[in-house]
Coordinates of C-alpha atoms in Angstrom, one line a residue:
X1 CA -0.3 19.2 -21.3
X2 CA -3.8 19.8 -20.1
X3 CA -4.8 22.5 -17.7
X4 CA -7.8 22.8 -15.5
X5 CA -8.7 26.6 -14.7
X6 CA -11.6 27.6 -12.4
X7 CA -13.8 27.5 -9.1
X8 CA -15.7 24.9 -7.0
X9 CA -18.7 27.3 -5.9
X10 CA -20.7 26.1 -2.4
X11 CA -24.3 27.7 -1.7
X12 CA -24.2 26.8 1.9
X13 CA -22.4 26.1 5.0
X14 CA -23.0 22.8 4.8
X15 CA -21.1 22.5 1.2
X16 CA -18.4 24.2 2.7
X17 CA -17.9 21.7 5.0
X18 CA -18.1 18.8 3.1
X19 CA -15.4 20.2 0.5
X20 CA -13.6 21.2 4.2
X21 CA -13.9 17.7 4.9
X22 CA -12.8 15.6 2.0
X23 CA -10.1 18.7 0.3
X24 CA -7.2 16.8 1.7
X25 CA -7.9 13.6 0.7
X26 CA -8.2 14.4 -2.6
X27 CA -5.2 16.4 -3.1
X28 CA -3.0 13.6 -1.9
X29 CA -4.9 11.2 -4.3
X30 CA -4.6 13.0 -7.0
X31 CA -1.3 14.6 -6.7
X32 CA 0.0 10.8 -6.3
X33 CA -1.6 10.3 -9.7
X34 CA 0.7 9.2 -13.0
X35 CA 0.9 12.3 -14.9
X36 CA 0.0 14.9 -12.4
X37 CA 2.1 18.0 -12.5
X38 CA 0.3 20.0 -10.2
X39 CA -2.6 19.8 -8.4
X40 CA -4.4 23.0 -6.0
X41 CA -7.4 23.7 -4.1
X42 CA -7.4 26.5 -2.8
X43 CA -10.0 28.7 0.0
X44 CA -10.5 32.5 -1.8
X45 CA -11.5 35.6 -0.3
X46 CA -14.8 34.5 -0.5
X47 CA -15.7 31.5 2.0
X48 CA -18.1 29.9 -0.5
X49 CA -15.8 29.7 -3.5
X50 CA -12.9 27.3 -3.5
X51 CA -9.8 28.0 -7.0
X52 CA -9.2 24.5 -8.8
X53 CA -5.9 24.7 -10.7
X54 CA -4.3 21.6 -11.9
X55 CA -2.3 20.5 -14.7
X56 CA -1.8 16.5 -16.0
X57 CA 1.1 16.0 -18.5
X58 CA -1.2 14.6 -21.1
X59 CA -5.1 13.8 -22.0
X60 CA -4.7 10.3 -21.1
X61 CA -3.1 10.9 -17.5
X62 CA -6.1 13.9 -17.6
X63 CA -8.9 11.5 -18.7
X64 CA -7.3 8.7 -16.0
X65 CA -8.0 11.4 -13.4
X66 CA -11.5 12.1 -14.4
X67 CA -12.2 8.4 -14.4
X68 CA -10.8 7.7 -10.8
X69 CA -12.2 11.1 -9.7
X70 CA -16.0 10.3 -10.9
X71 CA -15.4 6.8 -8.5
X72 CA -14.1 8.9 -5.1
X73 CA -15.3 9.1 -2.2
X74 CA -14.9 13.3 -2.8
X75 CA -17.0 13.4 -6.2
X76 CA -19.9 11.5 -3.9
X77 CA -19.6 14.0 -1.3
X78 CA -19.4 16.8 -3.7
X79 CA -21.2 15.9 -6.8
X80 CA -24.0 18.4 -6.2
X81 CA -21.6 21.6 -5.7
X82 CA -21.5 23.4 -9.0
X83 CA -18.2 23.9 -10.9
X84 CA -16.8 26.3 -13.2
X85 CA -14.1 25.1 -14.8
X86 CA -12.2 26.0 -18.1
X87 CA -10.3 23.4 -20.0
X88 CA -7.5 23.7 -22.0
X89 CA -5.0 21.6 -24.1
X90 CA -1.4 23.1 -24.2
X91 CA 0.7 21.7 -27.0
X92 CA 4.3 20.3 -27.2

């Protein structure tokens, strides 16, 4: 299993608004993904800052994701808003 851990950080009210904008989109995307077992975006205490947490039953259904992800309409939009995410690989 692969786990994705971590936060999608905005700077301005105007990245807020486009994560607002395209969140739902790309939950139903990617939760309809093969090999998604969980998929979470989440608003925090802190308007700005938005918790990722997502797993995908294997690198290949993880690495599909990335690929699809990098062609979305929501990576276009939100390209530009940093991310801190940690990565890890959870065996058998």
């Amino acid at each position: 299993m692969i786990r994705l851990r971590g936060q999608l950080v905005c700077v301005s009210e105007a990245e807020r608004a486009t994560v607002l904008a395209h969140v739902a989109d790309h939950i139903a995307l990617t939760r309809a993904e093969p090999g998604c077992l969980s998929f979470e975006i989440a608003e925090t205490d802190d308007p700005f800052v938005f918790e990722v947490m997502e797993s995908f039953r294997d690198r290949a259904a993880f690495d599909s994701h990335q690929t699809r992800t990098r062609d979305s309409a929501w990576f276009a939009a939100t390209r530009g808003i940093l991310r801190d995410f940690r990565i890890e690989e959870i065996g058998d």
